[in-house]
Coordinates of C-alpha atoms in Angstrom, one line a residue:
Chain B
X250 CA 24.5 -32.3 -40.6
X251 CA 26.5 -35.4 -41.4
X252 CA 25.8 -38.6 -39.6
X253 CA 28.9 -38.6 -37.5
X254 CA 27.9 -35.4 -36.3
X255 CA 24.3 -36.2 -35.1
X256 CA 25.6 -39.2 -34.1
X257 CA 28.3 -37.0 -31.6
X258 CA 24.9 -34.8 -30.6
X259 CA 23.3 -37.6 -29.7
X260 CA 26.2 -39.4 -27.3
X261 CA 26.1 -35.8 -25.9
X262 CA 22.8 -35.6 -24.8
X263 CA 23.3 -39.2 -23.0
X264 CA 26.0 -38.1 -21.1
X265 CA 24.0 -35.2 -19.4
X266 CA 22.1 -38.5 -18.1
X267 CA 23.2 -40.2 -14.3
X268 CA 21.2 -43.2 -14.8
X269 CA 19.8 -45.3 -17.5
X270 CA 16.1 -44.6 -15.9
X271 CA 17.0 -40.8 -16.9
X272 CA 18.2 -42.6 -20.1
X273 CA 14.8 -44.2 -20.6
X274 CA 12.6 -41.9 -19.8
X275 CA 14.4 -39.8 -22.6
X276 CA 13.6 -42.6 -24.9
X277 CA 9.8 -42.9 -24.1
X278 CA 9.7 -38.7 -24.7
X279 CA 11.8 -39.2 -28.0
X280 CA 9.2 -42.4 -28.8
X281 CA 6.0 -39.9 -27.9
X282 CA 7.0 -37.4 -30.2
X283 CA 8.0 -39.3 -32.9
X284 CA 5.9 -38.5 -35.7
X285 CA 3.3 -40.8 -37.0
X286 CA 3.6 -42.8 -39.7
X287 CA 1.1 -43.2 -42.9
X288 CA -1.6 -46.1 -41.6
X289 CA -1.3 -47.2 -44.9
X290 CA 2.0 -48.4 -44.0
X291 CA 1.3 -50.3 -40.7
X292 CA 0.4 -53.4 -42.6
X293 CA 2.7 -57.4 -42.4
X294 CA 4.6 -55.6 -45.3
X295 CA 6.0 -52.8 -43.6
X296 CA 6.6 -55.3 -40.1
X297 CA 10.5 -55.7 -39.2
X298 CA 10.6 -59.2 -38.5
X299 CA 13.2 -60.1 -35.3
X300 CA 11.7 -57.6 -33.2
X301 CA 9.2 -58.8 -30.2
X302 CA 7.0 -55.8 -30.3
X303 CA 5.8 -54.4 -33.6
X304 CA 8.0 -52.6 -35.7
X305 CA 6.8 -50.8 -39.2
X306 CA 9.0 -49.1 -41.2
X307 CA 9.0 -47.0 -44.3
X308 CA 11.1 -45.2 -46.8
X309 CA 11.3 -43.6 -49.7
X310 CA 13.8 -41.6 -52.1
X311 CA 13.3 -37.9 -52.6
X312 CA 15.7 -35.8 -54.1
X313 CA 18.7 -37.8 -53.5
X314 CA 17.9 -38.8 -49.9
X315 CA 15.9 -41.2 -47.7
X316 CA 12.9 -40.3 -46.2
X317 CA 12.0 -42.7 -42.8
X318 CA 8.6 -42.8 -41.1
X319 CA 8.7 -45.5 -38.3
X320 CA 6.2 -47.1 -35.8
X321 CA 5.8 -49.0 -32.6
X322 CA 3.5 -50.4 -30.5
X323 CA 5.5 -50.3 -27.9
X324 CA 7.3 -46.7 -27.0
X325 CA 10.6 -47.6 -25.7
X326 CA 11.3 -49.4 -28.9
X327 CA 9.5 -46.1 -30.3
X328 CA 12.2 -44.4 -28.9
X329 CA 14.9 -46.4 -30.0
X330 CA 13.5 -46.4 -33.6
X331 CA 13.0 -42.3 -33.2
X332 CA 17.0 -42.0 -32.5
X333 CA 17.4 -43.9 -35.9
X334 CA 15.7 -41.9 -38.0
X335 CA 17.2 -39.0 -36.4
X336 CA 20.8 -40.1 -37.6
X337 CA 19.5 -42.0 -40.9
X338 CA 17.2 -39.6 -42.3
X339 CA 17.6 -37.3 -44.8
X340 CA 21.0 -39.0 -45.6
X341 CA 22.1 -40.0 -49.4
X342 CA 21.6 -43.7 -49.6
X343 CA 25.5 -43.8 -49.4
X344 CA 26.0 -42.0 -45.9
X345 CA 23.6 -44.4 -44.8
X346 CA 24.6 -48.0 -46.3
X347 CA 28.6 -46.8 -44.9
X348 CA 27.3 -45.6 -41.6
X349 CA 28.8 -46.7 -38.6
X350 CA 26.7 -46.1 -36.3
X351 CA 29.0 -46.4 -33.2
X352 CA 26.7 -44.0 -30.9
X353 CA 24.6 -47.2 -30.2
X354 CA 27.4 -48.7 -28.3
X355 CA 29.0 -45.3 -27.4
X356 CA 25.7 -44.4 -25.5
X357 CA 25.5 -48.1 -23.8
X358 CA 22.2 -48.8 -25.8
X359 CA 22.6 -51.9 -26.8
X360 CA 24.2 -53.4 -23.2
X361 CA 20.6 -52.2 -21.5
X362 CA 18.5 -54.1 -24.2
X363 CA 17.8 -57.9 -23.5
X364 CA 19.2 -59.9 -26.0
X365 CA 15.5 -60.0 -27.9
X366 CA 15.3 -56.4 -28.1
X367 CA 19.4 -56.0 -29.1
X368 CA 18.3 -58.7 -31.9
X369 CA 14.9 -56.8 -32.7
X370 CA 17.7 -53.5 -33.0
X371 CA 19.6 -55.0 -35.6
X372 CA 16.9 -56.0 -37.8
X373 CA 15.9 -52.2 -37.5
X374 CA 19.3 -51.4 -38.7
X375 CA 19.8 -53.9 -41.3
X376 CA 16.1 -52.8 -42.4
X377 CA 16.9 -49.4 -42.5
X378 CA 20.2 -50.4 -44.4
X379 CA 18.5 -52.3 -46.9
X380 CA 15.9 -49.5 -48.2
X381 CA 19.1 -47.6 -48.9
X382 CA 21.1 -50.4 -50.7
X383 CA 18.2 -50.7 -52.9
X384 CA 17.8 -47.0 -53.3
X385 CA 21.5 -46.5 -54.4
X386 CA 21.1 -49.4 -56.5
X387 CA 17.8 -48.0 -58.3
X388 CA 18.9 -44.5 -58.3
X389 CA 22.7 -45.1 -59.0
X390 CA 26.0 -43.2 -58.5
X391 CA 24.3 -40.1 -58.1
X392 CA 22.8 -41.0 -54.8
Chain M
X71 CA 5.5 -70.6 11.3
X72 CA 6.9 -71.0 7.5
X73 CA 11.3 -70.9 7.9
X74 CA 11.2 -67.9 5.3
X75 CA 14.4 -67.1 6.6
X76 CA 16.5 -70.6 6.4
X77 CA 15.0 -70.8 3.3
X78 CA 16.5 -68.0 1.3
X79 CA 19.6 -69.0 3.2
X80 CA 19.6 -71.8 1.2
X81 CA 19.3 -70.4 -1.8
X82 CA 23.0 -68.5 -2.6
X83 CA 21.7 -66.7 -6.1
X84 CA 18.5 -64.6 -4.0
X85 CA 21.7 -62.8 -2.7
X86 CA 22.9 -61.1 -6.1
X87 CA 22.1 -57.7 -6.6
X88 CA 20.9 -56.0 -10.0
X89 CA 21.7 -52.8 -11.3
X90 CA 22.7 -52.4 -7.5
X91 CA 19.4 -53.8 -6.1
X92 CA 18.6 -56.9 -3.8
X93 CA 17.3 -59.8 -6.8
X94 CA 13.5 -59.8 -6.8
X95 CA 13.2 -63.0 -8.6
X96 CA 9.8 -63.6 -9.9
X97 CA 10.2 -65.9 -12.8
X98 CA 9.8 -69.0 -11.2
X99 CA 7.5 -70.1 -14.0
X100 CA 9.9 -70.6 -16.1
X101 CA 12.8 -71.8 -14.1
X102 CA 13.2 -71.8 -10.4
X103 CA 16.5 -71.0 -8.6
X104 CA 18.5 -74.5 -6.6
X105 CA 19.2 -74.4 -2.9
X106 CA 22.8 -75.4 -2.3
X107 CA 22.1 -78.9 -1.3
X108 CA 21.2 -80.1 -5.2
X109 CA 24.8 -77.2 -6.2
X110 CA 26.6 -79.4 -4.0
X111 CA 24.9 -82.8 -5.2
X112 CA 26.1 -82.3 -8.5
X113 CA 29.9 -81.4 -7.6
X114 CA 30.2 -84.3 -5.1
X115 CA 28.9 -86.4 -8.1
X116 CA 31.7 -85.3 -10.3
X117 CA 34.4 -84.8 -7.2
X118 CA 33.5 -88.7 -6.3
X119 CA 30.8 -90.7 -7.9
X120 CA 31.1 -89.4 -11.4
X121 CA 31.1 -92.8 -14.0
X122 CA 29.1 -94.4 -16.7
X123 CA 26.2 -96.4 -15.3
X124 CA 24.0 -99.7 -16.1
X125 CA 27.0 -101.0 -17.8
X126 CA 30.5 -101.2 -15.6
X127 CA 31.4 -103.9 -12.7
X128 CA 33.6 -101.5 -11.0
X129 CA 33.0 -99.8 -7.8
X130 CA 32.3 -96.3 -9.0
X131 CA 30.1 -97.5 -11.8
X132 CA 28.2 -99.7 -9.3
X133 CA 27.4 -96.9 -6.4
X134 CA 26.6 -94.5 -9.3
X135 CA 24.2 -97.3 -10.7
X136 CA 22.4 -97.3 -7.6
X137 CA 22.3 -93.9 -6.8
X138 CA 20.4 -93.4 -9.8
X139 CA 18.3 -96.2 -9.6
X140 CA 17.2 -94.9 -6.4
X141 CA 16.4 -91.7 -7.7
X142 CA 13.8 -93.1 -9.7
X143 CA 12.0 -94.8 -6.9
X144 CA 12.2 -91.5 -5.3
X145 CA 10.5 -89.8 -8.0
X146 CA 8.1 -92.8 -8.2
X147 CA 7.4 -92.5 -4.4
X148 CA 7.0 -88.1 -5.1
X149 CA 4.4 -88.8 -7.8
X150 CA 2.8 -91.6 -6.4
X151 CA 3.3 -94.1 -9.3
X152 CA 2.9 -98.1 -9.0
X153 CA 6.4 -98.9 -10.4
X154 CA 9.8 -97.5 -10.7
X155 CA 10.0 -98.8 -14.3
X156 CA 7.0 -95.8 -15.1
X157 CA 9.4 -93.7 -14.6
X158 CA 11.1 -92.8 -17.4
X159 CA 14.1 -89.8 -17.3
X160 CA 13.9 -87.3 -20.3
X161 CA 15.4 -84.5 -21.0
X162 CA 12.2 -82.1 -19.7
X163 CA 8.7 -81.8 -20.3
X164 CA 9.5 -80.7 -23.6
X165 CA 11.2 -84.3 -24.4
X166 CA 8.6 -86.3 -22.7
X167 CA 5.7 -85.1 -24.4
X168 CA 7.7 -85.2 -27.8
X169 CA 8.2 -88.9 -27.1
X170 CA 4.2 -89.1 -26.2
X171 CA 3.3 -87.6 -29.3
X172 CA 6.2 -89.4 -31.7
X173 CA 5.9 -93.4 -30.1
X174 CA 2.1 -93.2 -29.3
X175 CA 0.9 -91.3 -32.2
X176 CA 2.9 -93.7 -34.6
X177 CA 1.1 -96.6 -33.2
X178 CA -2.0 -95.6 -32.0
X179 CA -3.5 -92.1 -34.3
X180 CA -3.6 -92.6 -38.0
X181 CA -5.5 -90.5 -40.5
X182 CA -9.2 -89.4 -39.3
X183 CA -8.3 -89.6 -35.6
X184 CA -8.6 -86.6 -33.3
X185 CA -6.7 -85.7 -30.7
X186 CA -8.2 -83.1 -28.0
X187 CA -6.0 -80.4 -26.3
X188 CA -6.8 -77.0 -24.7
X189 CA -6.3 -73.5 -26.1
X190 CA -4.0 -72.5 -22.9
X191 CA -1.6 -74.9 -23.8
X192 CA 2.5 -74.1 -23.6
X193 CA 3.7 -74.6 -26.8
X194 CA 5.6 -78.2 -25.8
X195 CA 2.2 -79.3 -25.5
X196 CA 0.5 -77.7 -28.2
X197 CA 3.0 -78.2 -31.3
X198 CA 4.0 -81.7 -30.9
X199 CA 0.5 -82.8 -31.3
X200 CA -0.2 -80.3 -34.1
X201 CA 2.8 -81.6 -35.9
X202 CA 2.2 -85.5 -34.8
X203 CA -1.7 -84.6 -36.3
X204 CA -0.5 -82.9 -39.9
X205 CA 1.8 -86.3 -40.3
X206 CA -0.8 -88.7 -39.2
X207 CA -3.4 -86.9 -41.0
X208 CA -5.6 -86.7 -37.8
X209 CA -7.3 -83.7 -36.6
X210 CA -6.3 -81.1 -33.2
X211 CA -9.1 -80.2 -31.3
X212 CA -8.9 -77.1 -28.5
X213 CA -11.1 -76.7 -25.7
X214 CA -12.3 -73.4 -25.3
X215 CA -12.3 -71.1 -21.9
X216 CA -14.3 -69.6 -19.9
X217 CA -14.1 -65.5 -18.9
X218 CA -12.2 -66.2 -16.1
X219 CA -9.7 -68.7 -17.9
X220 CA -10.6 -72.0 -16.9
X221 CA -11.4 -74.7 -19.2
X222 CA -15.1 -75.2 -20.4
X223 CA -15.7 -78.6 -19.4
X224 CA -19.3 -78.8 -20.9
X225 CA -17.3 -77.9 -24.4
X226 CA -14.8 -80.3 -24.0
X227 CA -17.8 -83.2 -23.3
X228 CA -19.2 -82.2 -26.6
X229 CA -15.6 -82.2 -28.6
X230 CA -15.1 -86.2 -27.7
X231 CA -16.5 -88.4 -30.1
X232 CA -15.7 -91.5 -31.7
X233 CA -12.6 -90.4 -33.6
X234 CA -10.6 -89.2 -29.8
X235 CA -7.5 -90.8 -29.3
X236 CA -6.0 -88.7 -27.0
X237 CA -6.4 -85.8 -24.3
X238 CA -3.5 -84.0 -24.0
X239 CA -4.1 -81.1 -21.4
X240 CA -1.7 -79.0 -18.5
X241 CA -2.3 -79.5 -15.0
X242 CA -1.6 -75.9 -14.3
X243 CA -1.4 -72.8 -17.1
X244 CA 2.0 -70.8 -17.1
X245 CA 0.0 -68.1 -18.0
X246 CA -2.8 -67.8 -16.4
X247 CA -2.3 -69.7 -13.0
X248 CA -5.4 -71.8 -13.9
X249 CA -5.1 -75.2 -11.8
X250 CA -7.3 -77.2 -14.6
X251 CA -10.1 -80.0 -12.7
X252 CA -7.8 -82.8 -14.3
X253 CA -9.0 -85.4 -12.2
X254 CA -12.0 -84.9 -13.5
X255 CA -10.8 -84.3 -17.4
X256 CA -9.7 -87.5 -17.5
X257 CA -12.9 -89.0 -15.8
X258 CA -14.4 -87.8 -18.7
X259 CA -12.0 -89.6 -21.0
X260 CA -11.8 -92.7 -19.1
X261 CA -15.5 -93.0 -19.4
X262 CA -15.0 -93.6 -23.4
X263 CA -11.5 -95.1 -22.8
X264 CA -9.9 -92.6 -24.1
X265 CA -6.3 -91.9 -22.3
X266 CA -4.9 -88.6 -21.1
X267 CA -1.5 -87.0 -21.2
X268 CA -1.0 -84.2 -18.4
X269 CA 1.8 -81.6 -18.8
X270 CA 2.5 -80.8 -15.1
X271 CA 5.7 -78.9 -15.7
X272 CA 4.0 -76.1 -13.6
X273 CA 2.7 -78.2 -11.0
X274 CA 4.9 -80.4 -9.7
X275 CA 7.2 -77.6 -7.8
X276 CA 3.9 -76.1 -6.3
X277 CA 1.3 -78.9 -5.1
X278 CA 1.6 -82.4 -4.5
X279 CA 0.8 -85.2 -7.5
X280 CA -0.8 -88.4 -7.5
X281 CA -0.7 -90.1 -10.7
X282 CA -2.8 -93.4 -9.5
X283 CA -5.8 -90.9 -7.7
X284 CA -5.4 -88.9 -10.6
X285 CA -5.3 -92.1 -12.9
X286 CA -3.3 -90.3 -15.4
X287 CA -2.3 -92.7 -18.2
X288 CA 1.1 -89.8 -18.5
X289 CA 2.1 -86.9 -16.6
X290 CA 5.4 -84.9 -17.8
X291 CA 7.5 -82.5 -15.4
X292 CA 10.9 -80.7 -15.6
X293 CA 13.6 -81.0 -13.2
X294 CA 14.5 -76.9 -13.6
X295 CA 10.7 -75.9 -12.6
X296 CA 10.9 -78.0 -9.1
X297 CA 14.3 -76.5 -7.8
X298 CA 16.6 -79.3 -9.8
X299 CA 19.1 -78.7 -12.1
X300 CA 18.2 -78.2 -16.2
X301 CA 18.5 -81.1 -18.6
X302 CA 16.6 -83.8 -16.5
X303 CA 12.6 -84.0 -16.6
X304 CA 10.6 -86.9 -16.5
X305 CA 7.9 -88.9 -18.1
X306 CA 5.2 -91.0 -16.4
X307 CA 3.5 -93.4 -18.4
X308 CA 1.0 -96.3 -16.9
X309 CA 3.1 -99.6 -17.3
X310 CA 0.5 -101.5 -20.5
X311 CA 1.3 -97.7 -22.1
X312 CA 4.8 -98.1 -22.1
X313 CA 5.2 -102.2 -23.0
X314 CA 2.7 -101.6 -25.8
X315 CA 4.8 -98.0 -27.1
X316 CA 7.7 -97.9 -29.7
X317 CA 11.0 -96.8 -28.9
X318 CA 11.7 -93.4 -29.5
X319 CA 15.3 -93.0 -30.0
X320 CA 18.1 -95.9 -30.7
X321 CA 21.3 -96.4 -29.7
X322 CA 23.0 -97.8 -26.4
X323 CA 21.3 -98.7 -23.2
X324 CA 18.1 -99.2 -24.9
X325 CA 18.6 -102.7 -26.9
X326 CA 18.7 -106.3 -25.1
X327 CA 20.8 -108.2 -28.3
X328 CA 21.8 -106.5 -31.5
X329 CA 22.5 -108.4 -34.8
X330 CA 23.4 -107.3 -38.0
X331 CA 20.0 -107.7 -39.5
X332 CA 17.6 -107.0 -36.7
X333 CA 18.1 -105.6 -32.9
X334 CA 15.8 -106.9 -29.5
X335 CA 14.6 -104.2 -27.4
X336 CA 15.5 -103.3 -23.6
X337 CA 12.3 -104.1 -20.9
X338 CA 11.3 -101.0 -19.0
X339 CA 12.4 -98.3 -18.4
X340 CA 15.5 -98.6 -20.6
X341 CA 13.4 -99.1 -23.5
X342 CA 12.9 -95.5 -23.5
X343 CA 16.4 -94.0 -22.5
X344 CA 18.8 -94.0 -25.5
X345 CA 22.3 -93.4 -24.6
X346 CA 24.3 -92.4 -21.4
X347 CA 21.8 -90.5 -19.2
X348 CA 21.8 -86.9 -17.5
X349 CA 23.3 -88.9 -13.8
X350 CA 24.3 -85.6 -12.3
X351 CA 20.8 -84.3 -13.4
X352 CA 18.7 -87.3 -11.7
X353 CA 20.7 -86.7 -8.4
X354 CA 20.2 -83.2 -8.3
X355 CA 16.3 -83.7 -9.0
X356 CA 16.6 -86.5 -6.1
X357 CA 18.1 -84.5 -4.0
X358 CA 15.7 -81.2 -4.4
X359 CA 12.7 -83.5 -4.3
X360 CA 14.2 -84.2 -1.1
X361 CA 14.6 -80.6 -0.3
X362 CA 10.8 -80.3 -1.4
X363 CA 9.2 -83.0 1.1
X364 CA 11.7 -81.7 3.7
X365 CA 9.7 -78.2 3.6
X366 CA 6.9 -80.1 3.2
X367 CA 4.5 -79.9 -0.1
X368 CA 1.2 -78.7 1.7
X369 CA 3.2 -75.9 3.8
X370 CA 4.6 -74.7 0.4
X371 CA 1.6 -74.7 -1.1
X372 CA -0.1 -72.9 1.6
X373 CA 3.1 -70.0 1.8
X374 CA 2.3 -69.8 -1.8
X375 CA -0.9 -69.4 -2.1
X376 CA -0.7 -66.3 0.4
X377 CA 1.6 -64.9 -1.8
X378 CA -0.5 -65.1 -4.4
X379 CA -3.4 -63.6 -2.3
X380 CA -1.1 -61.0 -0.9
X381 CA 0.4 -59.8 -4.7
X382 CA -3.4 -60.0 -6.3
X383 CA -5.1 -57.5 -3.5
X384 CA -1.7 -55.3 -3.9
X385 CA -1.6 -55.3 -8.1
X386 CA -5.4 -54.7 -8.3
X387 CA -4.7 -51.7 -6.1
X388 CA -2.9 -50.1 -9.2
X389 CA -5.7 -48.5 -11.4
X390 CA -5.8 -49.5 -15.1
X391 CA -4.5 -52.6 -14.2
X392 CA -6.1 -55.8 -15.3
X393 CA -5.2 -59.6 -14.0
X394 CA -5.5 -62.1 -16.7
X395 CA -6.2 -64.9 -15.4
X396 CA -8.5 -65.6 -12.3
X397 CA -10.0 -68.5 -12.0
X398 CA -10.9 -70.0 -8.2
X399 CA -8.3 -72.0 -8.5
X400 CA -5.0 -70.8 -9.1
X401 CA -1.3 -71.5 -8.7
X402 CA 1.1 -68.5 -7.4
X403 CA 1.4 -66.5 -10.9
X404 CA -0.2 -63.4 -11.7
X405 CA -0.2 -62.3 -15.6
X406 CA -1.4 -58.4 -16.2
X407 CA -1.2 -55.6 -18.3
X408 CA -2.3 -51.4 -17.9
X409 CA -4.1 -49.9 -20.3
X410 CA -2.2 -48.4 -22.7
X411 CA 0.7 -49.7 -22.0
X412 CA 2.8 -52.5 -23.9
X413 CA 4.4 -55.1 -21.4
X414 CA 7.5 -55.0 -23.1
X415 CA 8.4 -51.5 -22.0
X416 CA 6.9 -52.3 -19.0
X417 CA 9.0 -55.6 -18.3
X418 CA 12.0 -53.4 -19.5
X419 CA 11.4 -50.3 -16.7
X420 CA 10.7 -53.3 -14.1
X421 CA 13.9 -55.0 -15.2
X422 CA 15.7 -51.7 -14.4
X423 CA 14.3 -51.8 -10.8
X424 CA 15.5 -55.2 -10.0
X425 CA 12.8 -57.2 -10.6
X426 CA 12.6 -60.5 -12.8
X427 CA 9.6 -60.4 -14.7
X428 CA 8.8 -62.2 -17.7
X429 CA 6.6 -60.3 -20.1
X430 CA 5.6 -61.6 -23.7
X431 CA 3.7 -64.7 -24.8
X432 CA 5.4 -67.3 -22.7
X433 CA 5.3 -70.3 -24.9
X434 CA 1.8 -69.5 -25.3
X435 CA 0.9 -67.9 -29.0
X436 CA -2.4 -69.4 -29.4
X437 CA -3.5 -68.5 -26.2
X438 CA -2.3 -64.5 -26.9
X439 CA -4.4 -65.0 -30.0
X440 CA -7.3 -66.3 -28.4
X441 CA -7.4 -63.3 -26.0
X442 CA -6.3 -61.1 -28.7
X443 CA -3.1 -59.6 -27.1
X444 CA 0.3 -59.0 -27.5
X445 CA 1.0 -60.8 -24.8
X446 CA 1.2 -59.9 -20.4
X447 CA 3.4 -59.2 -17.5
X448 CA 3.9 -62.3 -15.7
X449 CA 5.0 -62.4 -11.6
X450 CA 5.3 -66.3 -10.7
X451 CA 6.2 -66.8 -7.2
X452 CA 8.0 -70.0 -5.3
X453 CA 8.3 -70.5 -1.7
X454 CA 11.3 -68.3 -1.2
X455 CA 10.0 -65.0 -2.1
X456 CA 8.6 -62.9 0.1
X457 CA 6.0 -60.2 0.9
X458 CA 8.4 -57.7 0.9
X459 CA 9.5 -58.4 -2.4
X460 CA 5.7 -58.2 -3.6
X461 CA 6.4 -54.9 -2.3
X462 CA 9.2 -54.1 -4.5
X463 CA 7.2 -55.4 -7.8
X464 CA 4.4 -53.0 -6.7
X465 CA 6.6 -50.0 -6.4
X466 CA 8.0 -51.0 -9.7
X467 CA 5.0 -51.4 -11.4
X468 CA 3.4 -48.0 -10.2
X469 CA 7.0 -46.3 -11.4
X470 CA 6.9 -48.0 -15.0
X471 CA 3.4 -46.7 -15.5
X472 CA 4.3 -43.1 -14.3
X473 CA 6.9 -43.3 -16.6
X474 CA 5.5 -44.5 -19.7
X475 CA 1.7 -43.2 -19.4

């Protein structure tokens, strides 16, 4: 699936939602199950900074896309992080350094995060961004 | 009988409703709402009062002058200080301590000194003596706590020595509620003349202050923590202090004669406010200190504390919950976390409920470091809440941990 599309998938699961309760406790199941990342990564490297709770993030090329594994101490933010990889991953570095990502405001995300946690959302964007900038640049047109 | 009910009447915001609730609003700690009297203070001080003061002959510029000049006996009077001219107006705690640390450091601490503070310490009265320390080349010194988060006064015996300059300690923690023995900190100090600094930003608002019992050689305090508006705070410093003290900022108001080579200085308390001052600030802090002594500081106090009583029995009710913070004596703020669970998601779920919470470190990094977490859930209560709403903070509590266990 292309971005866009999971990105549509996604706004239509939130509309299913009455409240933003429903909404979160969709979040904290989507942060439960997200899968866990290699310890090795939850070092001050791997650390978003901009985010109030603790936010690792990894990535890596393989064949042409971008692999994500994410953590959180905290599982809302789990959550949010879990919808990210869900659009961003397994994208070409392209997809992902042109993606709009419009289902954030679409879904009302970013309205129901303080402004702390909106911040701590764009560093996980720009983050996730970034890996693939450097990935396009390394691995060139092709990707 | 405490007038609960005239009260919240008085306060218009504890009317708005959140994500379609009634406000809970339970971060007084770190500002508390204004009654209408100081709202309408500061529009009938810009509808008919508002002018430069100190400097015009006119008849707006004179009333004003006064007005503000009375203020600052008031606050004397609140605090119990000897003079008017002790009381200087900053911009907040923050400010005051910052001119503390800047004017006394640069004449008093110089390299090898030590200056002794606590490890509970807000960060307005942690990094301005760090800071003030690296450029002086002096030393910070922390006193330690005990389990239930009060200060270890045996400790801090052993920490002053020869080298002390300065104790600079809070009256009350904003995190942990601890109401610190400061009368008999700065006992301690006095006994080897060494003065103390108090940061009473959480205090002022909840019990009454005596700076002469007390014998504090400064105490600091924000106008936004007592029910006044944000912007004004003041500083207390014992009248030698003060005389002997550099200016900390230049410019107008401060300076008796100025000539092109060399400028005279302003007597007390002008000496230490630079510029035109926060006038609508100072009558709004006048007039909710008023509001204050109206209620009456020892019913307050008492209201408070069985809020405080009321909301610990309740939380502790919660399994997997733990209080941080629990000292005998306490001011009306609770900080807690659950097991397993991060505040953060927590604070937001509570949030969602329509209850103001704070969660995080609260100013207080060192102190989340010294207790090695990420930081709490923090209820802090003023006289206009209500049982009830310790209720609603319950209820919300119990959901957020269904939810996210």
């Amino acid at each position: 699936m292309t971005i866009s599309e999971i990105e549509a998938e996604i706004v239509s699961e939130f509309s299913l939602f009455e409240d933003w309760m429903d909404k979160y406790n969709y979040l904290i199941e989507l942060g439960k199950s997200l899968p866990v990342i290699d310890p090795k990564y939850k070092t001050e490297q791997y650390i978003i900074s901009g985010c109030q709770s603790q936010v690792w993030l990894h990535a890596e090329y393989r064949e042409g896309k971008v692999v994500y594994t994410a953590d959180s101490d905290a599982i809302i933010t789990k959550g949010i992080v879990s919808l990210l990889i869900r659009v961003l991953a397994n994208q070409s570095p392209k997809d992902i350094v042109e993606a709009n990502l419009d289902f954030i405001d679409t879904i009302g995300l970013r309205e129901h995060l303080s402004p702390t946690r909106s911040n701590g959302l764009n560093s996980m964007i720009k983050q996730m961004k970034l890996y693939a900038v450097v990935f396009q640049q390394k691995y060139g047109e092709r990707s | 009988m405490f007038p609960i009910e005239k009260i919240r009447a008085d306060f218009p915001i504890l009317q708005t409703k959140v994500y379609n609730k009634p406000l809970v609003y339970f971060d007084n700690a770190a500002t508390t709402q204004k009654p209408k009297q100081v709202i309408q203070a500061i529009s009938t001080y810009y509808e008919k009062e508002n002018c430069n003061i100190h400097r015009g002959v006119h008849f707006l510029s004179v009333k004003a002058t006064e007005a503000y000049e009375e203020a600052r006996c008031a606050i004397r009077d609140f605090i119990g200080a000897k003079h008017a001219h002790e009381i200087i107006f900053t911009r907040g705690t923050t400010e005051a301590i910052n001119l503390v640390a800047y004017s006394f450091g640069k004449k008093y601490i110089s390299a090898g000194d030590e200056v002794i503070t606590s490890v509970m310490e807000h960060h307005s009265n942690f990094v301005p003596w760090q800071q003030m320390c690296l450029e002086q080349k002096a030393t910070l010194k922390f006193i330690p706590l005990l389990e239930d988060g009060s200060l270890d006064i045996p400790a801090f015996r052993n920490l002053i020595s020869e080298k002390t300059r300065l104790v600079a300690i809070t009256h009350i923690s904003n995190v942990l509620g601890t109401i610190n023995p400061i009368e008999k900190i700065i006992a301690i100090a006095h006994e080897k003349d060494i003065p103390v600094l108090v940061d009473g930003a959480q205090s002022v608002a909840h019990t009454t202050v005596d700076v002469q019992s007390l014998d504090a050689d400064f105490y600091c305090f924000s106008g936004h923590k007592m029910y006044a508006p944000m912007g004004i705070g003041v500083l207390y410093g014992k009248e030698h202090w003060l005389e002997e003290m550099p200016p900390y900022q230049m410019g107008g108001e401060m300076i008796k004669e100025v000539f092109f080579t060399h400028t005279t200085f302003n007597e007390l308390p002008f000496k230490f406010e630079a510029g035109t001052p926060n006038v609508e600030g100072v009558l709004g802090l006048h007039t909710a200190i008023r509001y204050m002594l109206d209620t009456g500081m020892d019913r307050i106090e008492g209201y408070e504390q069985e809020l405080l009583d009321y909301a610990t029995q309740r939380l502790l009710g919660i399994e997997g919950l733990k209080i941080y913070g629990t000292a005998k004596h306490k001011a009306s703020l609770i900080s807690f976390l659950m097991h397993g669970i991060h505040p953060y998601d927590a604070g937001m779920i509570i949030d969602k409920l329509g209850v103001a919470v704070r969660t995080g470190h609260h100013c207080a990094m060192p102190l989340m470091e010294y207790l090695h977490i990420p930081g709490t859930i923090r209820a802090s209560f003023a006289f206009y809440n209500t049982k009830e709403e310790i209720d609603r903070l319950v209820e919300a509590v119990v959901t957020a941990k269904e939810m996210l266990l």
